[in-house]
């Protein structure tokens, strides 16, 4: 098996369990909301409720960093081809657990700020969208940082390829073009996934302008997230 194929398998082994766990929490939220709507049974901000709500953005952040890992591998193959240790499959086994720990650390202020509370209208715990600081912190870490790094990687590779010698070996050139195509697909995939959050952003902006809370915010948000997961699996 080629080293590239090994690393591809590692990326898949990282992404799909994250999607499974992320979807599991989403299903649990939906079931709690459904039971609450049917029977009006409320819970409380227990340690389990808060922990589950905290893991939701953590898994989301780690999932987007998994896409970044794929882009980093392509960057190392093109720009830093002489640094073979950057293309070793063990590196991509070690990175995901480190990213998970860093995601927990970056999102830990949500716990210290007590931003995660029980939402009686939704029947589960999460950061209320009326808490602007908490929501912006989640958006910045879950979506903003990975997207900026993906953009940087794409620009770095594009500039590097344009500066390459015309007399470059045809085999190397084709491999680099193939890697650049993969980067473009990753960037497009992440971009499409982010567009599914537009309805929630619109509702958030409406709240900031009018000051009126929308009871449909989280219902639309979870629908968008569900479509996101289906899109990430199909892509």
JSON list of C-alpha atoms in Angstrom, two decimals:
[
{"chain": "A", "resi": 1, "resn": "UNK", "atom": "CA", "xyz": [0.00, 0.00, 0.00]},
{"chain": "A", "resi": 2, "resn": "UNK", "atom": "CA", "xyz": [1.29, 3.46, -0.93]},
{"chain": "A", "resi": 3, "resn": "UNK", "atom": "CA", "xyz": [2.01, 5.94, 1.89]},
{"chain": "A", "resi": 4, "resn": "UNK", "atom": "CA", "xyz": [-0.54, 8.31, 0.36]},
{"chain": "A", "resi": 5, "resn": "UNK", "atom": "CA", "xyz": [-3.23, 5.61, 0.56]},
{"chain": "A", "resi": 6, "resn": "UNK", "atom": "CA", "xyz": [-2.37, 4.92, 4.20]},
{"chain": "A", "resi": 7, "resn": "UNK", "atom": "CA", "xyz": [-2.77, 8.57, 5.10]},
{"chain": "A", "resi": 8, "resn": "UNK", "atom": "CA", "xyz": [-6.07, 8.74, 3.19]},
{"chain": "A", "resi": 9, "resn": "UNK", "atom": "CA", "xyz": [-7.35, 5.83, 5.29]},
{"chain": "A", "resi": 10, "resn": "UNK", "atom": "CA", "xyz": [-6.18, 7.60, 8.44]},
{"chain": "A", "resi": 11, "resn": "UNK", "atom": "CA", "xyz": [-8.11, 10.73, 7.43]},
{"chain": "A", "resi": 12, "resn": "UNK", "atom": "CA", "xyz": [-11.26, 8.65, 6.85]},
{"chain": "A", "resi": 13, "resn": "UNK", "atom": "CA", "xyz": [-10.77, 6.84, 10.16]},
{"chain": "A", "resi": 14, "resn": "UNK", "atom": "CA", "xyz": [-10.61, 10.24, 11.82]},
{"chain": "A", "resi": 15, "resn": "UNK", "atom": "CA", "xyz": [-13.51, 11.95, 10.08]},
{"chain": "A", "resi": 16, "resn": "UNK", "atom": "CA", "xyz": [-16.22, 9.27, 10.15]},
{"chain": "A", "resi": 17, "resn": "UNK", "atom": "CA", "xyz": [-16.11, 8.53, 13.92]},
{"chain": "A", "resi": 18, "resn": "UNK", "atom": "CA", "xyz": [-16.32, 12.28, 14.53]},
{"chain": "A", "resi": 19, "resn": "UNK", "atom": "CA", "xyz": [-19.37, 12.50, 12.28]},
{"chain": "A", "resi": 20, "resn": "UNK", "atom": "CA", "xyz": [-20.92, 9.51, 14.09]},
{"chain": "A", "resi": 21, "resn": "UNK", "atom": "CA", "xyz": [-20.42, 11.02, 17.57]},
{"chain": "A", "resi": 22, "resn": "UNK", "atom": "CA", "xyz": [-21.48, 14.47, 16.40]},
{"chain": "A", "resi": 23, "resn": "UNK", "atom": "CA", "xyz": [-24.64, 13.06, 14.85]},
{"chain": "A", "resi": 24, "resn": "UNK", "atom": "CA", "xyz": [-25.35, 11.06, 18.01]},
{"chain": "A", "resi": 25, "resn": "UNK", "atom": "CA", "xyz": [-25.43, 14.23, 20.12]},
{"chain": "A", "resi": 26, "resn": "UNK", "atom": "CA", "xyz": [-27.57, 15.97, 17.49]},
{"chain": "A", "resi": 27, "resn": "UNK", "atom": "CA", "xyz": [-30.06, 13.09, 17.56]},
{"chain": "A", "resi": 28, "resn": "UNK", "atom": "CA", "xyz": [-30.13, 13.25, 21.38]},
{"chain": "A", "resi": 29, "resn": "UNK", "atom": "CA", "xyz": [-30.92, 16.98, 21.21]},
{"chain": "A", "resi": 30, "resn": "UNK", "atom": "CA", "xyz": [-33.70, 16.35, 18.71]},
{"chain": "A", "resi": 31, "resn": "UNK", "atom": "CA", "xyz": [-35.22, 13.56, 20.83]},
{"chain": "A", "resi": 32, "resn": "UNK", "atom": "CA", "xyz": [-35.14, 15.76, 23.94]},
{"chain": "A", "resi": 33, "resn": "UNK", "atom": "CA", "xyz": [-36.88, 18.57, 22.04]},
{"chain": "A", "resi": 34, "resn": "UNK", "atom": "CA", "xyz": [-39.49, 16.18, 20.64]},
{"chain": "A", "resi": 35, "resn": "UNK", "atom": "CA", "xyz": [-40.26, 14.63, 24.03]},
{"chain": "A", "resi": 36, "resn": "UNK", "atom": "CA", "xyz": [-40.39, 18.08, 25.57]},
{"chain": "A", "resi": 37, "resn": "UNK", "atom": "CA", "xyz": [-42.84, 19.30, 22.93]},
{"chain": "A", "resi": 38, "resn": "UNK", "atom": "CA", "xyz": [-45.04, 16.23, 23.37]},
{"chain": "A", "resi": 39, "resn": "UNK", "atom": "CA", "xyz": [-45.00, 15.82, 27.14]},
{"chain": "A", "resi": 40, "resn": "UNK", "atom": "CA", "xyz": [-43.61, 19.10, 28.43]},
{"chain": "A", "resi": 41, "resn": "UNK", "atom": "CA", "xyz": [-41.05, 17.24, 30.53]},
{"chain": "A", "resi": 42, "resn": "UNK", "atom": "CA", "xyz": [-38.28, 19.59, 31.61]},
{"chain": "A", "resi": 43, "resn": "UNK", "atom": "CA", "xyz": [-34.85, 18.63, 32.86]},
{"chain": "A", "resi": 44, "resn": "UNK", "atom": "CA", "xyz": [-32.11, 20.67, 34.52]},
{"chain": "A", "resi": 45, "resn": "UNK", "atom": "CA", "xyz": [-28.57, 21.87, 33.92]},
{"chain": "A", "resi": 46, "resn": "UNK", "atom": "CA", "xyz": [-26.99, 18.68, 35.22]},
{"chain": "A", "resi": 47, "resn": "UNK", "atom": "CA", "xyz": [-23.31, 17.84, 34.76]},
{"chain": "A", "resi": 48, "resn": "UNK", "atom": "CA", "xyz": [-24.23, 15.36, 32.01]},
{"chain": "A", "resi": 49, "resn": "UNK", "atom": "CA", "xyz": [-26.40, 17.92, 30.23]},
{"chain": "A", "resi": 50, "resn": "UNK", "atom": "CA", "xyz": [-23.66, 20.56, 30.26]},
{"chain": "A", "resi": 51, "resn": "UNK", "atom": "CA", "xyz": [-20.94, 18.06, 29.30]},
{"chain": "A", "resi": 52, "resn": "UNK", "atom": "CA", "xyz": [-22.94, 16.86, 26.30]},
{"chain": "A", "resi": 53, "resn": "UNK", "atom": "CA", "xyz": [-23.60, 20.43, 25.20]},
{"chain": "A", "resi": 54, "resn": "UNK", "atom": "CA", "xyz": [-19.90, 21.23, 25.54]},
{"chain": "A", "resi": 55, "resn": "UNK", "atom": "CA", "xyz": [-18.85, 18.24, 23.45]},
{"chain": "A", "resi": 56, "resn": "UNK", "atom": "CA", "xyz": [-21.12, 19.31, 20.60]},
{"chain": "A", "resi": 57, "resn": "UNK", "atom": "CA", "xyz": [-19.02, 22.34, 19.48]},
{"chain": "A", "resi": 58, "resn": "UNK", "atom": "CA", "xyz": [-15.81, 20.48, 20.42]},
{"chain": "A", "resi": 59, "resn": "UNK", "atom": "CA", "xyz": [-16.63, 17.68, 17.98]},
{"chain": "A", "resi": 60, "resn": "UNK", "atom": "CA", "xyz": [-17.68, 20.22, 15.35]},
{"chain": "A", "resi": 61, "resn": "UNK", "atom": "CA", "xyz": [-14.36, 22.04, 15.74]},
{"chain": "A", "resi": 62, "resn": "UNK", "atom": "CA", "xyz": [-12.36, 18.81, 15.58]},
{"chain": "A", "resi": 63, "resn": "UNK", "atom": "CA", "xyz": [-14.29, 17.75, 12.47]},
{"chain": "A", "resi": 64, "resn": "UNK", "atom": "CA", "xyz": [-13.38, 20.91, 10.58]},
{"chain": "A", "resi": 65, "resn": "UNK", "atom": "CA", "xyz": [-9.77, 20.53, 11.68]},
{"chain": "A", "resi": 66, "resn": "UNK", "atom": "CA", "xyz": [-9.87, 17.06, 10.14]},
{"chain": "A", "resi": 67, "resn": "UNK", "atom": "CA", "xyz": [-10.49, 18.75, 6.78]},
{"chain": "A", "resi": 68, "resn": "UNK", "atom": "CA", "xyz": [-7.54, 21.03, 7.52]},
{"chain": "A", "resi": 69, "resn": "UNK", "atom": "CA", "xyz": [-5.37, 17.94, 8.11]},
{"chain": "A", "resi": 70, "resn": "UNK", "atom": "CA", "xyz": [-6.09, 16.75, 4.59]},
{"chain": "A", "resi": 71, "resn": "UNK", "atom": "CA", "xyz": [-5.09, 20.13, 3.21]},
{"chain": "A", "resi": 72, "resn": "UNK", "atom": "CA", "xyz": [-1.91, 20.18, 5.31]},
{"chain": "A", "resi": 73, "resn": "UNK", "atom": "CA", "xyz": [-0.89, 16.81, 3.88]},
{"chain": "A", "resi": 74, "resn": "UNK", "atom": "CA", "xyz": [-1.30, 18.12, 0.33]},
{"chain": "A", "resi": 75, "resn": "UNK", "atom": "CA", "xyz": [0.63, 21.26, 1.26]},
{"chain": "A", "resi": 76, "resn": "UNK", "atom": "CA", "xyz": [3.53, 19.17, 2.54]},
{"chain": "A", "resi": 77, "resn": "UNK", "atom": "CA", "xyz": [3.54, 17.02, -0.62]},
{"chain": "A", "resi": 78, "resn": "UNK", "atom": "CA", "xyz": [3.75, 20.06, -2.89]},
{"chain": "A", "resi": 79, "resn": "UNK", "atom": "CA", "xyz": [5.59, 22.85, -1.08]},
{"chain": "A", "resi": 80, "resn": "UNK", "atom": "CA", "xyz": [7.65, 20.86, 1.42]},
{"chain": "A", "resi": 81, "resn": "UNK", "atom": "CA", "xyz": [8.25, 17.73, -0.64]},
{"chain": "A", "resi": 82, "resn": "UNK", "atom": "CA", "xyz": [11.85, 17.43, 0.60]},
{"chain": "A", "resi": 83, "resn": "UNK", "atom": "CA", "xyz": [10.71, 17.19, 4.23]},
{"chain": "A", "resi": 84, "resn": "UNK", "atom": "CA", "xyz": [9.65, 13.55, 4.20]},
{"chain": "A", "resi": 85, "resn": "UNK", "atom": "CA", "xyz": [8.80, 13.45, 7.91]},
{"chain": "A", "resi": 86, "resn": "UNK", "atom": "CA", "xyz": [5.92, 15.85, 7.21]},
{"chain": "A", "resi": 87, "resn": "UNK", "atom": "CA", "xyz": [4.40, 13.16, 4.99]},
{"chain": "A", "resi": 88, "resn": "UNK", "atom": "CA", "xyz": [4.82, 10.26, 7.41]},
{"chain": "A", "resi": 89, "resn": "UNK", "atom": "CA", "xyz": [1.56, 8.54, 8.29]},
{"chain": "A", "resi": 90, "resn": "UNK", "atom": "CA", "xyz": [2.42, 8.41, 12.01]},
{"chain": "A", "resi": 91, "resn": "UNK", "atom": "CA", "xyz": [2.27, 12.20, 12.09]},
{"chain": "A", "resi": 92, "resn": "UNK", "atom": "CA", "xyz": [-1.35, 12.11, 10.95]},
{"chain": "A", "resi": 93, "resn": "UNK", "atom": "CA", "xyz": [-2.17, 9.53, 13.61]},
{"chain": "A", "resi": 94, "resn": "UNK", "atom": "CA", "xyz": [-0.79, 11.76, 16.36]},
{"chain": "A", "resi": 95, "resn": "UNK", "atom": "CA", "xyz": [-2.30, 15.06, 15.17]},
{"chain": "A", "resi": 96, "resn": "UNK", "atom": "CA", "xyz": [-6.07, 14.29, 15.61]},
{"chain": "A", "resi": 97, "resn": "UNK", "atom": "CA", "xyz": [-5.92, 13.55, 19.39]},
{"chain": "A", "resi": 98, "resn": "UNK", "atom": "CA", "xyz": [-3.84, 16.69, 19.89]},
{"chain": "A", "resi": 99, "resn": "UNK", "atom": "CA", "xyz": [-6.40, 18.72, 17.94]},
{"chain": "A", "resi": 100, "resn": "UNK", "atom": "CA", "xyz": [-9.21, 17.27, 20.05]},
{"chain": "A", "resi": 101, "resn": "UNK", "atom": "CA", "xyz": [-7.42, 18.34, 23.25]},
{"chain": "A", "resi": 102, "resn": "UNK", "atom": "CA", "xyz": [-6.75, 21.81, 21.82]},
{"chain": "A", "resi": 103, "resn": "UNK", "atom": "CA", "xyz": [-10.40, 22.13, 20.79]},
{"chain": "A", "resi": 104, "resn": "UNK", "atom": "CA", "xyz": [-11.45, 21.34, 24.36]},
{"chain": "A", "resi": 105, "resn": "UNK", "atom": "CA", "xyz": [-8.99, 23.94, 25.65]},
{"chain": "A", "resi": 106, "resn": "UNK", "atom": "CA", "xyz": [-10.09, 26.63, 23.18]},
{"chain": "A", "resi": 107, "resn": "UNK", "atom": "CA", "xyz": [-13.77, 26.11, 23.99]},
{"chain": "A", "resi": 108, "resn": "UNK", "atom": "CA", "xyz": [-13.26, 25.72, 27.75]},
{"chain": "A", "resi": 109, "resn": "UNK", "atom": "CA", "xyz": [-14.10, 29.42, 28.36]},
{"chain": "A", "resi": 110, "resn": "UNK", "atom": "CA", "xyz": [-17.72, 28.45, 27.67]},
{"chain": "A", "resi": 111, "resn": "UNK", "atom": "CA", "xyz": [-17.58, 26.48, 30.92]},
{"chain": "A", "resi": 112, "resn": "UNK", "atom": "CA", "xyz": [-15.74, 29.14, 32.90]},
{"chain": "A", "resi": 113, "resn": "UNK", "atom": "CA", "xyz": [-18.10, 31.84, 31.67]},
{"chain": "A", "resi": 114, "resn": "UNK", "atom": "CA", "xyz": [-21.10, 29.59, 32.46]},
{"chain": "A", "resi": 115, "resn": "UNK", "atom": "CA", "xyz": [-22.38, 30.20, 28.93]},
{"chain": "A", "resi": 116, "resn": "UNK", "atom": "CA", "xyz": [-23.87, 26.70, 28.64]},
{"chain": "A", "resi": 117, "resn": "UNK", "atom": "CA", "xyz": [-27.26, 26.71, 30.34]},
{"chain": "A", "resi": 118, "resn": "UNK", "atom": "CA", "xyz": [-30.46, 24.71, 30.21]},
{"chain": "A", "resi": 119, "resn": "UNK", "atom": "CA", "xyz": [-32.85, 26.05, 27.57]},
{"chain": "A", "resi": 120, "resn": "UNK", "atom": "CA", "xyz": [-36.42, 25.43, 28.81]},
{"chain": "A", "resi": 121, "resn": "UNK", "atom": "CA", "xyz": [-37.98, 26.09, 25.40]},
{"chain": "A", "resi": 122, "resn": "UNK", "atom": "CA", "xyz": [-35.64, 23.59, 23.71]},
{"chain": "A", "resi": 123, "resn": "UNK", "atom": "CA", "xyz": [-35.41, 21.04, 26.56]},
{"chain": "A", "resi": 124, "resn": "UNK", "atom": "CA", "xyz": [-31.63, 20.64, 26.35]},
{"chain": "A", "resi": 125, "resn": "UNK", "atom": "CA", "xyz": [-28.46, 22.49, 27.36]},
{"chain": "A", "resi": 126, "resn": "UNK", "atom": "CA", "xyz": [-26.51, 24.74, 25.02]},
{"chain": "A", "resi": 127, "resn": "UNK", "atom": "CA", "xyz": [-25.23, 28.28, 24.58]},
{"chain": "A", "resi": 128, "resn": "UNK", "atom": "CA", "xyz": [-28.30, 30.51, 24.06]},
{"chain": "A", "resi": 129, "resn": "UNK", "atom": "CA", "xyz": [-28.05, 32.49, 20.86]},
{"chain": "A", "resi": 130, "resn": "UNK", "atom": "CA", "xyz": [-28.89, 35.61, 22.87]},
{"chain": "A", "resi": 131, "resn": "UNK", "atom": "CA", "xyz": [-25.45, 35.18, 24.47]},
{"chain": "A", "resi": 132, "resn": "UNK", "atom": "CA", "xyz": [-23.56, 36.94, 21.70]},
{"chain": "A", "resi": 133, "resn": "UNK", "atom": "CA", "xyz": [-20.09, 36.47, 23.21]},
{"chain": "A", "resi": 134, "resn": "UNK", "atom": "CA", "xyz": [-20.58, 32.72, 23.66]},
{"chain": "A", "resi": 135, "resn": "UNK", "atom": "CA", "xyz": [-22.02, 32.20, 20.18]},
{"chain": "A", "resi": 136, "resn": "UNK", "atom": "CA", "xyz": [-19.26, 34.25, 18.54]},
{"chain": "A", "resi": 137, "resn": "UNK", "atom": "CA", "xyz": [-16.64, 32.28, 20.47]},
{"chain": "A", "resi": 138, "resn": "UNK", "atom": "CA", "xyz": [-18.08, 29.02, 19.14]},
{"chain": "A", "resi": 139, "resn": "UNK", "atom": "CA", "xyz": [-18.26, 30.36, 15.57]},
{"chain": "A", "resi": 140, "resn": "UNK", "atom": "CA", "xyz": [-14.69, 31.69, 15.69]},
{"chain": "A", "resi": 141, "resn": "UNK", "atom": "CA", "xyz": [-13.17, 28.43, 16.91]},
{"chain": "A", "resi": 142, "resn": "UNK", "atom": "CA", "xyz": [-15.39, 25.94, 15.09]},
{"chain": "A", "resi": 143, "resn": "UNK", "atom": "CA", "xyz": [-15.53, 27.65, 11.70]},
{"chain": "A", "resi": 144, "resn": "UNK", "atom": "CA", "xyz": [-13.38, 30.78, 11.55]},
{"chain": "A", "resi": 145, "resn": "UNK", "atom": "CA", "xyz": [-9.92, 29.43, 12.37]},
{"chain": "A", "resi": 146, "resn": "UNK", "atom": "CA", "xyz": [-10.11, 26.29, 10.17]},
{"chain": "A", "resi": 147, "resn": "UNK", "atom": "CA", "xyz": [-11.49, 28.28, 7.23]},
{"chain": "A", "resi": 148, "resn": "UNK", "atom": "CA", "xyz": [-8.72, 30.89, 7.46]},
{"chain": "A", "resi": 149, "resn": "UNK", "atom": "CA", "xyz": [-6.04, 28.18, 7.55]},
{"chain": "A", "resi": 150, "resn": "UNK", "atom": "CA", "xyz": [-7.59, 26.41, 4.55]},
{"chain": "A", "resi": 151, "resn": "UNK", "atom": "CA", "xyz": [-7.56, 29.70, 2.65]},
{"chain": "A", "resi": 152, "resn": "UNK", "atom": "CA", "xyz": [-3.91, 30.28, 3.59]},
{"chain": "A", "resi": 153, "resn": "UNK", "atom": "CA", "xyz": [-2.94, 26.77, 2.43]},
{"chain": "A", "resi": 154, "resn": "UNK", "atom": "CA", "xyz": [-4.75, 27.18, -0.88]},
{"chain": "A", "resi": 155, "resn": "UNK", "atom": "CA", "xyz": [-3.06, 30.53, -1.55]},
{"chain": "A", "resi": 156, "resn": "UNK", "atom": "CA", "xyz": [0.34, 29.19, -0.50]},
{"chain": "A", "resi": 157, "resn": "UNK", "atom": "CA", "xyz": [0.11, 26.25, -2.90]},
{"chain": "A", "resi": 158, "resn": "UNK", "atom": "CA", "xyz": [-1.22, 28.40, -5.75]},
{"chain": "A", "resi": 159, "resn": "UNK", "atom": "CA", "xyz": [1.61, 30.92, -5.41]},
{"chain": "A", "resi": 160, "resn": "UNK", "atom": "CA", "xyz": [4.18, 28.13, -5.12]},
{"chain": "A", "resi": 161, "resn": "UNK", "atom": "CA", "xyz": [3.01, 26.40, -8.30]},
{"chain": "A", "resi": 162, "resn": "UNK", "atom": "CA", "xyz": [3.02, 29.63, -10.29]},
{"chain": "A", "resi": 163, "resn": "UNK", "atom": "CA", "xyz": [6.67, 30.16, -9.37]},
{"chain": "A", "resi": 164, "resn": "UNK", "atom": "CA", "xyz": [7.70, 26.67, -10.42]},
{"chain": "A", "resi": 165, "resn": "UNK", "atom": "CA", "xyz": [10.08, 26.14, -13.31]},
{"chain": "A", "resi": 166, "resn": "UNK", "atom": "CA", "xyz": [8.53, 25.40, -16.68]},
{"chain": "A", "resi": 167, "resn": "UNK", "atom": "CA", "xyz": [11.05, 22.59, -17.17]},
{"chain": "A", "resi": 168, "resn": "UNK", "atom": "CA", "xyz": [9.79, 20.74, -14.13]},
{"chain": "A", "resi": 169, "resn": "UNK", "atom": "CA", "xyz": [9.37, 16.99, -14.53]},
{"chain": "A", "resi": 170, "resn": "UNK", "atom": "CA", "xyz": [5.99, 16.09, -16.02]},
{"chain": "A", "resi": 171, "resn": "UNK", "atom": "CA", "xyz": [5.28, 13.42, -13.38]},
{"chain": "A", "resi": 172, "resn": "UNK", "atom": "CA", "xyz": [5.93, 15.85, -10.52]},
{"chain": "A", "resi": 173, "resn": "UNK", "atom": "CA", "xyz": [3.86, 18.54, -12.19]},
{"chain": "A", "resi": 174, "resn": "UNK", "atom": "CA", "xyz": [0.88, 16.23, -12.66]},
{"chain": "A", "resi": 175, "resn": "UNK", "atom": "CA", "xyz": [1.09, 15.09, -9.04]},
{"chain": "A", "resi": 176, "resn": "UNK", "atom": "CA", "xyz": [1.15, 18.69, -7.83]},
{"chain": "A", "resi": 177, "resn": "UNK", "atom": "CA", "xyz": [-1.82, 19.61, -10.02]},
{"chain": "A", "resi": 178, "resn": "UNK", "atom": "CA", "xyz": [-3.71, 16.62, -8.65]},
{"chain": "A", "resi": 179, "resn": "UNK", "atom": "CA", "xyz": [-2.94, 17.68, -5.08]},
{"chain": "A", "resi": 180, "resn": "UNK", "atom": "CA", "xyz": [-4.07, 21.23, -5.85]},
{"chain": "A", "resi": 181, "resn": "UNK", "atom": "CA", "xyz": [-7.33, 19.84, -7.23]},
{"chain": "A", "resi": 182, "resn": "UNK", "atom": "CA", "xyz": [-7.86, 17.95, -3.96]},
{"chain": "A", "resi": 183, "resn": "UNK", "atom": "CA", "xyz": [-7.25, 21.17, -2.01]},
{"chain": "A", "resi": 184, "resn": "UNK", "atom": "CA", "xyz": [-9.83, 22.96, -4.14]},
{"chain": "A", "resi": 185, "resn": "UNK", "atom": "CA", "xyz": [-12.38, 20.23, -3.50]},
{"chain": "A", "resi": 186, "resn": "UNK", "atom": "CA", "xyz": [-11.73, 20.38, 0.24]},
{"chain": "A", "resi": 187, "resn": "UNK", "atom": "CA", "xyz": [-12.10, 24.16, 0.20]},
{"chain": "A", "resi": 188, "resn": "UNK", "atom": "CA", "xyz": [-15.32, 23.96, -1.85]},
{"chain": "A", "resi": 189, "resn": "UNK", "atom": "CA", "xyz": [-16.69, 21.24, 0.44]},
{"chain": "A", "resi": 190, "resn": "UNK", "atom": "CA", "xyz": [-16.04, 23.27, 3.58]},
{"chain": "A", "resi": 191, "resn": "UNK", "atom": "CA", "xyz": [-17.45, 26.36, 1.88]},
{"chain": "A", "resi": 192, "resn": "UNK", "atom": "CA", "xyz": [-20.67, 24.54, 0.98]},
{"chain": "A", "resi": 193, "resn": "UNK", "atom": "CA", "xyz": [-20.95, 23.20, 4.51]},
{"chain": "A", "resi": 194, "resn": "UNK", "atom": "CA", "xyz": [-20.59, 26.70, 5.90]},
{"chain": "A", "resi": 195, "resn": "UNK", "atom": "CA", "xyz": [-23.34, 28.06, 3.63]},
{"chain": "A", "resi": 196, "resn": "UNK", "atom": "CA", "xyz": [-25.80, 25.74, 5.35]},
{"chain": "A", "resi": 197, "resn": "UNK", "atom": "CA", "xyz": [-25.41, 27.88, 8.47]},
{"chain": "A", "resi": 198, "resn": "UNK", "atom": "CA", "xyz": [-26.66, 30.99, 6.66]},
{"chain": "A", "resi": 199, "resn": "UNK", "atom": "CA", "xyz": [-30.29, 30.65, 7.95]},
{"chain": "A", "resi": 200, "resn": "UNK", "atom": "CA", "xyz": [-29.03, 30.67, 11.54]},
{"chain": "A", "resi": 201, "resn": "UNK", "atom": "CA", "xyz": [-26.82, 33.68, 10.83]},
{"chain": "A", "resi": 202, "resn": "UNK", "atom": "CA", "xyz": [-29.82, 35.53, 9.39]},
{"chain": "A", "resi": 203, "resn": "UNK", "atom": "CA", "xyz": [-31.89, 34.81, 12.51]},
{"chain": "A", "resi": 204, "resn": "UNK", "atom": "CA", "xyz": [-29.00, 35.93, 14.70]},
{"chain": "A", "resi": 205, "resn": "UNK", "atom": "CA", "xyz": [-28.70, 39.20, 12.77]},
{"chain": "A", "resi": 206, "resn": "UNK", "atom": "CA", "xyz": [-32.46, 39.72, 13.05]},
{"chain": "A", "resi": 207, "resn": "UNK", "atom": "CA", "xyz": [-32.15, 39.31, 16.82]},
{"chain": "A", "resi": 208, "resn": "UNK", "atom": "CA", "xyz": [-29.32, 41.86, 16.96]},
{"chain": "A", "resi": 209, "resn": "UNK", "atom": "CA", "xyz": [-31.35, 44.35, 14.91]},
{"chain": "A", "resi": 210, "resn": "UNK", "atom": "CA", "xyz": [-34.84, 43.88, 16.36]},
{"chain": "A", "resi": 211, "resn": "UNK", "atom": "CA", "xyz": [-34.07, 42.41, 19.79]},
{"chain": "A", "resi": 212, "resn": "UNK", "atom": "CA", "xyz": [-36.79, 39.78, 19.26]},
{"chain": "A", "resi": 213, "resn": "UNK", "atom": "CA", "xyz": [-35.95, 36.15, 19.97]},
{"chain": "A", "resi": 214, "resn": "UNK", "atom": "CA", "xyz": [-36.95, 33.55, 17.39]},
{"chain": "A", "resi": 215, "resn": "UNK", "atom": "CA", "xyz": [-38.26, 30.25, 18.84]},
{"chain": "A", "resi": 216, "resn": "UNK", "atom": "CA", "xyz": [-37.20, 28.52, 15.61]},
{"chain": "A", "resi": 217, "resn": "UNK", "atom": "CA", "xyz": [-33.49, 29.37, 15.88]},
{"chain": "A", "resi": 218, "resn": "UNK", "atom": "CA", "xyz": [-32.23, 26.05, 17.20]},
{"chain": "A", "resi": 219, "resn": "UNK", "atom": "CA", "xyz": [-34.73, 24.01, 15.15]},
{"chain": "A", "resi": 220, "resn": "UNK", "atom": "CA", "xyz": [-33.40, 25.63, 11.97]},
{"chain": "A", "resi": 221, "resn": "UNK", "atom": "CA", "xyz": [-29.83, 25.35, 13.25]},
{"chain": "A", "resi": 222, "resn": "UNK", "atom": "CA", "xyz": [-30.12, 21.59, 13.83]},
{"chain": "A", "resi": 223, "resn": "UNK", "atom": "CA", "xyz": [-31.76, 21.14, 10.43]},
{"chain": "A", "resi": 224, "resn": "UNK", "atom": "CA", "xyz": [-28.80, 22.96, 8.84]},
{"chain": "A", "resi": 225, "resn": "UNK", "atom": "CA", "xyz": [-26.35, 20.86, 10.83]},
{"chain": "A", "resi": 226, "resn": "UNK", "atom": "CA", "xyz": [-28.13, 17.66, 9.72]},
{"chain": "A", "resi": 227, "resn": "UNK", "atom": "CA", "xyz": [-27.81, 18.71, 6.09]},
{"chain": "A", "resi": 228, "resn": "UNK", "atom": "CA", "xyz": [-24.17, 19.54, 6.76]},
{"chain": "A", "resi": 229, "resn": "UNK", "atom": "CA", "xyz": [-23.48, 16.04, 8.03]},
{"chain": "A", "resi": 230, "resn": "UNK", "atom": "CA", "xyz": [-25.24, 14.44, 5.07]},
{"chain": "A", "resi": 231, "resn": "UNK", "atom": "CA", "xyz": [-23.25, 16.64, 2.69]},
{"chain": "A", "resi": 232, "resn": "UNK", "atom": "CA", "xyz": [-19.93, 15.83, 4.36]},
{"chain": "A", "resi": 233, "resn": "UNK", "atom": "CA", "xyz": [-20.64, 12.10, 4.10]},
{"chain": "A", "resi": 234, "resn": "UNK", "atom": "CA", "xyz": [-21.70, 12.28, 0.44]},
{"chain": "A", "resi": 235, "resn": "UNK", "atom": "CA", "xyz": [-18.68, 14.42, -0.49]}
]
